[in-house]
Short mmCIF file of C-alpha atoms in Angstrom, two decimals:
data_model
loop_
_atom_site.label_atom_id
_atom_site.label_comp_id
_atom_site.label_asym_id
_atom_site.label_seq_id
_atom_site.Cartn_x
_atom_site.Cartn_y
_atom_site.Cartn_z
CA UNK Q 175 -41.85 4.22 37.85
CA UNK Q 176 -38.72 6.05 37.94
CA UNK Q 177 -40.01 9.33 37.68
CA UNK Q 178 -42.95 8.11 40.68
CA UNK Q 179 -39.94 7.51 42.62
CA UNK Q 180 -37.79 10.43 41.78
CA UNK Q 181 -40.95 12.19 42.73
CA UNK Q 182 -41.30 11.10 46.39
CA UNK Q 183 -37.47 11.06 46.98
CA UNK Q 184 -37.45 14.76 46.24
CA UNK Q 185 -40.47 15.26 48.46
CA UNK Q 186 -39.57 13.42 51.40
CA UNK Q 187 -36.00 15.80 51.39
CA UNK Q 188 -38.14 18.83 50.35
CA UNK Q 189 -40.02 17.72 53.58
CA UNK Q 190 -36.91 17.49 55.93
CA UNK Q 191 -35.46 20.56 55.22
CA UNK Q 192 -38.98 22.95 55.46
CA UNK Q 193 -39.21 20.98 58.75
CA UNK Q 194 -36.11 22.30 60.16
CA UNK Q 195 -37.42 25.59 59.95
CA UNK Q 196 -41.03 25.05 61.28
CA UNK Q 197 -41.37 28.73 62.14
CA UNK Q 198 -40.64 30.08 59.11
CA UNK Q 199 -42.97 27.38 57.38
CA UNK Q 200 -45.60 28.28 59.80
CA UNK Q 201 -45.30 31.77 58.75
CA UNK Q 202 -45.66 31.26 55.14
CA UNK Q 203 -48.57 29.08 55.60
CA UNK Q 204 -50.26 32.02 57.43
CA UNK Q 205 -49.38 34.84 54.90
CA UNK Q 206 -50.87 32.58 51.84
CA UNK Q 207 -53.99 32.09 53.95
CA UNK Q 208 -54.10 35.60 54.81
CA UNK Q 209 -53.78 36.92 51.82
CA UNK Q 210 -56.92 34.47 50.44
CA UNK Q 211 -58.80 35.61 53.71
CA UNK Q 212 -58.05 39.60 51.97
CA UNK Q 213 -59.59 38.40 48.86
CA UNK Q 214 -62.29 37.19 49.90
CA UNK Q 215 -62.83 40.08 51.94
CA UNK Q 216 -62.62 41.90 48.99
CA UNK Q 217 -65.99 39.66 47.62
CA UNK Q 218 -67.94 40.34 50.38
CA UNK Q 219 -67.10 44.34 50.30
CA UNK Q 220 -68.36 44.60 47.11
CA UNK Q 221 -71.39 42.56 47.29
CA UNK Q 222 -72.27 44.56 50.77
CA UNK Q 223 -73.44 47.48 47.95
CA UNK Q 224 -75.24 44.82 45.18
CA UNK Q 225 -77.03 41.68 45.33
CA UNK Q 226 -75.94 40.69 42.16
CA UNK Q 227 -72.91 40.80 39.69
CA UNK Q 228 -74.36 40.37 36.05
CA UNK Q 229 -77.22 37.74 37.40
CA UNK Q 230 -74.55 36.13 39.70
CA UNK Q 231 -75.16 36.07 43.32
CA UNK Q 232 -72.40 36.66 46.45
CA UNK Q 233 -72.48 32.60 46.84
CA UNK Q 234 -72.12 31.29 43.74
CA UNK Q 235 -68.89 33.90 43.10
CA UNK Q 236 -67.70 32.90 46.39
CA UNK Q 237 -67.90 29.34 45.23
CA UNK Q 238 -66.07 30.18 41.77
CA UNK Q 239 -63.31 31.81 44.32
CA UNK Q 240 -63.27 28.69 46.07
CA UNK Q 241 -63.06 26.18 43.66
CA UNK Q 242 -60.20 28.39 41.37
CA UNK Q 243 -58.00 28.40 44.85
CA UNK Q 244 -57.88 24.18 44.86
CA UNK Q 245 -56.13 24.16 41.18
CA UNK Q 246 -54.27 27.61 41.69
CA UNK Q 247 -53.16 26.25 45.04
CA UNK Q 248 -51.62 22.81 43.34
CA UNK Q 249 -50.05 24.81 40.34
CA UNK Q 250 -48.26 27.33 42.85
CA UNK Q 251 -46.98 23.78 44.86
CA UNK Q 252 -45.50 22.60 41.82
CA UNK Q 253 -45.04 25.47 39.13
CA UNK Q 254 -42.89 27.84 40.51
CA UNK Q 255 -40.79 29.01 37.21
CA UNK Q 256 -41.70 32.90 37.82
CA UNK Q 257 -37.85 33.40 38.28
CA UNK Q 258 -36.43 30.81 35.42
CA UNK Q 259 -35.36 33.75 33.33
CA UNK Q 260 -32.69 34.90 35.88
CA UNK Q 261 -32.33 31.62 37.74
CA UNK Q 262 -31.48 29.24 35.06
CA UNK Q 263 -30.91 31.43 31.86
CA UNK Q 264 -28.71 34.02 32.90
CA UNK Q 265 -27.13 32.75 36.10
CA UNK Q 266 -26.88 29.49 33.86
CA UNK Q 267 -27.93 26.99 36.03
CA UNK Q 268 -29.84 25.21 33.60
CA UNK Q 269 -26.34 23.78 32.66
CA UNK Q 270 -26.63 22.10 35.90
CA UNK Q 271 -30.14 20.73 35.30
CA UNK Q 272 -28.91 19.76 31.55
CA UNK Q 273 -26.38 17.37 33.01
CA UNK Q 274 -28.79 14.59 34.53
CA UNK Q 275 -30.66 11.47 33.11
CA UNK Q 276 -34.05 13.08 33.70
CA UNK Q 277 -36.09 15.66 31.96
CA UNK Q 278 -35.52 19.10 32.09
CA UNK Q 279 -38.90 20.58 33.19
CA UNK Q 280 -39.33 18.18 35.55
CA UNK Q 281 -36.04 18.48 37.47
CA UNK Q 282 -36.82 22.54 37.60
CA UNK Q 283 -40.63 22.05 39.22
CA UNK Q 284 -39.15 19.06 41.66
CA UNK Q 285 -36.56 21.79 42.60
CA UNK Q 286 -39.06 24.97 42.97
CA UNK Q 287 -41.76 22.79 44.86
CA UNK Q 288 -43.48 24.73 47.61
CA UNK Q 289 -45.91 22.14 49.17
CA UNK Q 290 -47.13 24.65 51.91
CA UNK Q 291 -48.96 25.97 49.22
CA UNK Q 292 -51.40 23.26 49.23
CA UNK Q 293 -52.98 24.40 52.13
CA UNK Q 294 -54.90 26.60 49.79
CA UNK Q 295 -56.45 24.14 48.32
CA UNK Q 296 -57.70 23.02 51.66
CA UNK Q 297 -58.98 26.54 51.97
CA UNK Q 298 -60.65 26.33 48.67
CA UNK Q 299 -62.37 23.44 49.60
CA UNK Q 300 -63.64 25.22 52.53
CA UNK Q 301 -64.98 28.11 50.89
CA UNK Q 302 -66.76 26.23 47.94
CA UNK Q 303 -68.35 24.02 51.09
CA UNK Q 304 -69.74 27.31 52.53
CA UNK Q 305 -70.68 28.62 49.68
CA UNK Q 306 -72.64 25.31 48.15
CA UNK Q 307 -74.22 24.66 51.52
CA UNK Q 308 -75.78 28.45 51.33
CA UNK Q 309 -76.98 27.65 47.62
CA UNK Q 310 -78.19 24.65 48.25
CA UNK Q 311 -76.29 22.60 46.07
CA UNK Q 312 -76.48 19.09 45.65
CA UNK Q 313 -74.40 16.81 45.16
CA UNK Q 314 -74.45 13.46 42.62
CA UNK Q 315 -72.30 10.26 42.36
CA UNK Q 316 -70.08 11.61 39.95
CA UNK Q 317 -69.20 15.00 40.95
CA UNK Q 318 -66.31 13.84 43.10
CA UNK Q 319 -64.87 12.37 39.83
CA UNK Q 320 -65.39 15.48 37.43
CA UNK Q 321 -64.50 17.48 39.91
CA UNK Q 322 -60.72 15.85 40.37
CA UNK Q 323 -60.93 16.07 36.29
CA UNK Q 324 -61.15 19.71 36.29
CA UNK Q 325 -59.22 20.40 38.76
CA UNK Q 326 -56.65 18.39 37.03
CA UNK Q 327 -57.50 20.49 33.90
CA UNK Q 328 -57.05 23.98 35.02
CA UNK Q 329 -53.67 23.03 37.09
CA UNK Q 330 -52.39 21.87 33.27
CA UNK Q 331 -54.13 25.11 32.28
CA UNK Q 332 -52.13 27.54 34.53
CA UNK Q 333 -49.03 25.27 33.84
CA UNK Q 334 -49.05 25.13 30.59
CA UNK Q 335 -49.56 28.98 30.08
CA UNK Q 336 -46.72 29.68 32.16
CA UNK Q 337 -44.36 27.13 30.79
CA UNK Q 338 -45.11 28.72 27.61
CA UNK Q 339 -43.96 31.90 28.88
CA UNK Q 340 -40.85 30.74 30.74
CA UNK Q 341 -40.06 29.61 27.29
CA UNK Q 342 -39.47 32.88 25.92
CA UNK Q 343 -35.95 33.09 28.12
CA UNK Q 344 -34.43 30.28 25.43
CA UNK Q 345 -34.64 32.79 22.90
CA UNK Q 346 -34.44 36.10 24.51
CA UNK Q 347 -32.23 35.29 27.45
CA UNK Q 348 -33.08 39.20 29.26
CA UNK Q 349 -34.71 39.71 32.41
CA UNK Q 350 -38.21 40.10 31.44
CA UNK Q 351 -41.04 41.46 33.57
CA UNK Q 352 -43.64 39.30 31.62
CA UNK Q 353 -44.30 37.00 34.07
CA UNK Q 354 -45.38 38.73 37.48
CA UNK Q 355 -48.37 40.44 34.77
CA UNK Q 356 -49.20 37.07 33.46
CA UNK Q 357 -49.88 36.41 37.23
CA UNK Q 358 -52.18 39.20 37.74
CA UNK Q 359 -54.24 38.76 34.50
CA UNK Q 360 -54.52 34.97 35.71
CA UNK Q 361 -56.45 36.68 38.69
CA UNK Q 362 -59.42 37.67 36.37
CA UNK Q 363 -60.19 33.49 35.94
CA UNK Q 364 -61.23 33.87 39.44
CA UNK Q 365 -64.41 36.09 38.31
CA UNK Q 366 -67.83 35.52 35.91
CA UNK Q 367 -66.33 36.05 32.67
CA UNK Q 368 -69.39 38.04 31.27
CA UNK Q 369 -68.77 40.77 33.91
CA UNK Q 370 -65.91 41.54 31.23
CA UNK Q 371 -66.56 42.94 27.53
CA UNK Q 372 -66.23 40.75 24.98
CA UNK Q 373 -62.93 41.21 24.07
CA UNK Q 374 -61.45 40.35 27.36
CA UNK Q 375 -63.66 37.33 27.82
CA UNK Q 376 -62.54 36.22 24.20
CA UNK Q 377 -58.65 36.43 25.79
CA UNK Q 378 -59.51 34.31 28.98
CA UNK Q 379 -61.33 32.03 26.84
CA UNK Q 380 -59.01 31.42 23.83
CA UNK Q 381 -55.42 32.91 24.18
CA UNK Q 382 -54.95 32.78 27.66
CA UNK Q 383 -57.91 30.95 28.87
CA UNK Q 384 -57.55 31.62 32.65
CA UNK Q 385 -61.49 31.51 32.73
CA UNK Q 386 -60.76 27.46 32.16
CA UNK Q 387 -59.14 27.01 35.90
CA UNK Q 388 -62.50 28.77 37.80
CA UNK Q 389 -65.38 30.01 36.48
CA UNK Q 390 -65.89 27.21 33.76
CA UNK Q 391 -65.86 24.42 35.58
CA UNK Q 392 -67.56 25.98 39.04
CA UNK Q 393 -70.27 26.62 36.32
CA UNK Q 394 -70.92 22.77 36.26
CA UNK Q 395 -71.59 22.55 39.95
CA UNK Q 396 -73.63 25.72 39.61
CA UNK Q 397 -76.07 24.18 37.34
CA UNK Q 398 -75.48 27.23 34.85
CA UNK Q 399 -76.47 24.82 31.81
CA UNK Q 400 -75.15 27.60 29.28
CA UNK Q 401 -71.70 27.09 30.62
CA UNK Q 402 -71.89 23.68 30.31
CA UNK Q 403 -70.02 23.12 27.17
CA UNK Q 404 -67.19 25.42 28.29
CA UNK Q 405 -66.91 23.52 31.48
CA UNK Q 406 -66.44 19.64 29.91
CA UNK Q 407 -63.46 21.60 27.92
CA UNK Q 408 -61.61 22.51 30.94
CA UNK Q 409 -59.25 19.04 31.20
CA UNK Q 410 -59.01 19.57 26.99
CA UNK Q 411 -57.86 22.88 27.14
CA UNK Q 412 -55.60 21.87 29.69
CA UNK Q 413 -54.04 18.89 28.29
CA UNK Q 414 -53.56 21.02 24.72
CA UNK Q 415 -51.90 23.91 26.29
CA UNK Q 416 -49.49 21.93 28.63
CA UNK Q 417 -48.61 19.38 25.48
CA UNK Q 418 -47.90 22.75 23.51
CA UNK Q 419 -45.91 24.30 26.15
CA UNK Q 420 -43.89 20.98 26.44
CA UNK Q 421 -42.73 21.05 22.37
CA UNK Q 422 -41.87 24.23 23.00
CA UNK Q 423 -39.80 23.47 26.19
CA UNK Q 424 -37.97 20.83 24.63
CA UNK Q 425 -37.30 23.28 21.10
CA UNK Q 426 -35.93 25.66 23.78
CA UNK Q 427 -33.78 23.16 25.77
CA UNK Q 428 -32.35 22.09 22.11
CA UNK Q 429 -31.35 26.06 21.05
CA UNK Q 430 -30.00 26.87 24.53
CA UNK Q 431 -26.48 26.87 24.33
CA UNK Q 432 -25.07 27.70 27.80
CA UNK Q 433 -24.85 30.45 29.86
CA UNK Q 434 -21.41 31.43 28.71
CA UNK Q 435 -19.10 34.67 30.52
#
């Protein structure tokens, strides 16, 4: 209950101060949806010169786009550690965050929340609506409730991955450039993974399994039965990579030893 509360107290003054500025938060909220509008844009292009990508049609990779922007869009509200390396390692305020009754990880994505970004996941929701409607799709009494559950799954997906990687600052306190390429290879989960070779769809599959957080579990809704296996592992996946990434945060948090001069 603490942490609940803790939760909506930093909201509410995360709230208040983005509302002084309403401008500049209505001009972020356009430039996210923007840039979504450019790729979808970017769909459509290429399917205005083929019906089909590897047996999949324009809809049902439109729908994969839509449904990876509803757990990309909650993981970019809350996860924003891209600059922890030079934030709290070597400007050392994680001294600062090490000083309060509360966990570590969870101070940082309280203080890095960015809820304008959920307006992509209204945009998601949009686009997967479009997209089903033109396919057809129907839908049953449960799909509401897996699809929270793997929604939930690939946020803890995209979380954990990065968590894991903002871990690397504990022992190698340099300014890495690690993270802004994790961020474009998490692009390729957006995408049929057998348009890839087998090597790459091994990587978004296993080591960094990006293909967990869209086409996986927008394979469910598909009716793709093959994929169907792949897509009940989504909030597994999930739950294993953001546990790992959470041992590993707290083995960093116990070698870091201060910023120092």
């Amino acid at each position: 209950m603490f942490y609940i509360s803790m939760f909506f107290q930093y909201v509410a003054q995360y709230m208040k101060t983005r509302l002084e500025y309403r401008a500049d938060l209505v001009v972020e909220i356009f430039s996210d949806l923007l840039f979504q509008a450019v790729n979808l844009i970017f769909i459509l292009v290429v399917f205005d010169h083929t019906e089909f990508l590897n047996g999949w049609s324009r809809d049902e990779i439109i729908f994969i786009y839509g449904f990876f922007l509803v757990p990309y869009a909650l993981f970019s509200s809350f996860f924003n550690i891209w600059d922890f390396n030079e934030r709290y390692i070597v400007k050392g305020e994680l001294d600062r965050i090490l000083t309060r009754p509360i966990h570590s990880l969870f101070q940082i994505i309280l203080e890095r929340m960015e809820l304008e970004s959920l307006f992509g996941a209204l945009t998601g929701l949009a686009v997967m609506f479009y997209a089903g409607s033109r396919l057809g799709l129907e839908v049953s009494w449960s799909d509401p409730f897996l699809f929270v559950l793997f929604v939930v799954g690939g946020v803890l997906v995209y979380a954990g991955i990065f968590v894991l990687i903002a871990c690397i600052s504990f022992w190698a306190d340099a300014r890495t450039s690690i993270m802004p390429m994790m961020y474009n290879i998490g692009n390729y989960g957006r995408y049929p993974v057998d348009i890839y070779n087998k090597a790459i769809r091994f990587v978004l599959t296993w080591i960094l399994p990006f293909a967990f957080v869209g086409v996986y579990p927008a394979a469910y809704f598909l009716g793709r039965d093959e994929w169907y296996g792949y897509s009940f592992l989504t909030p597994v996946i999930g739950l294993a990579f953001f546990t790992l990434s959470v041992f590993v945060w707290n083995e960093g948090v116990k070698r870091y030893r201060g910023a120092g001069n």
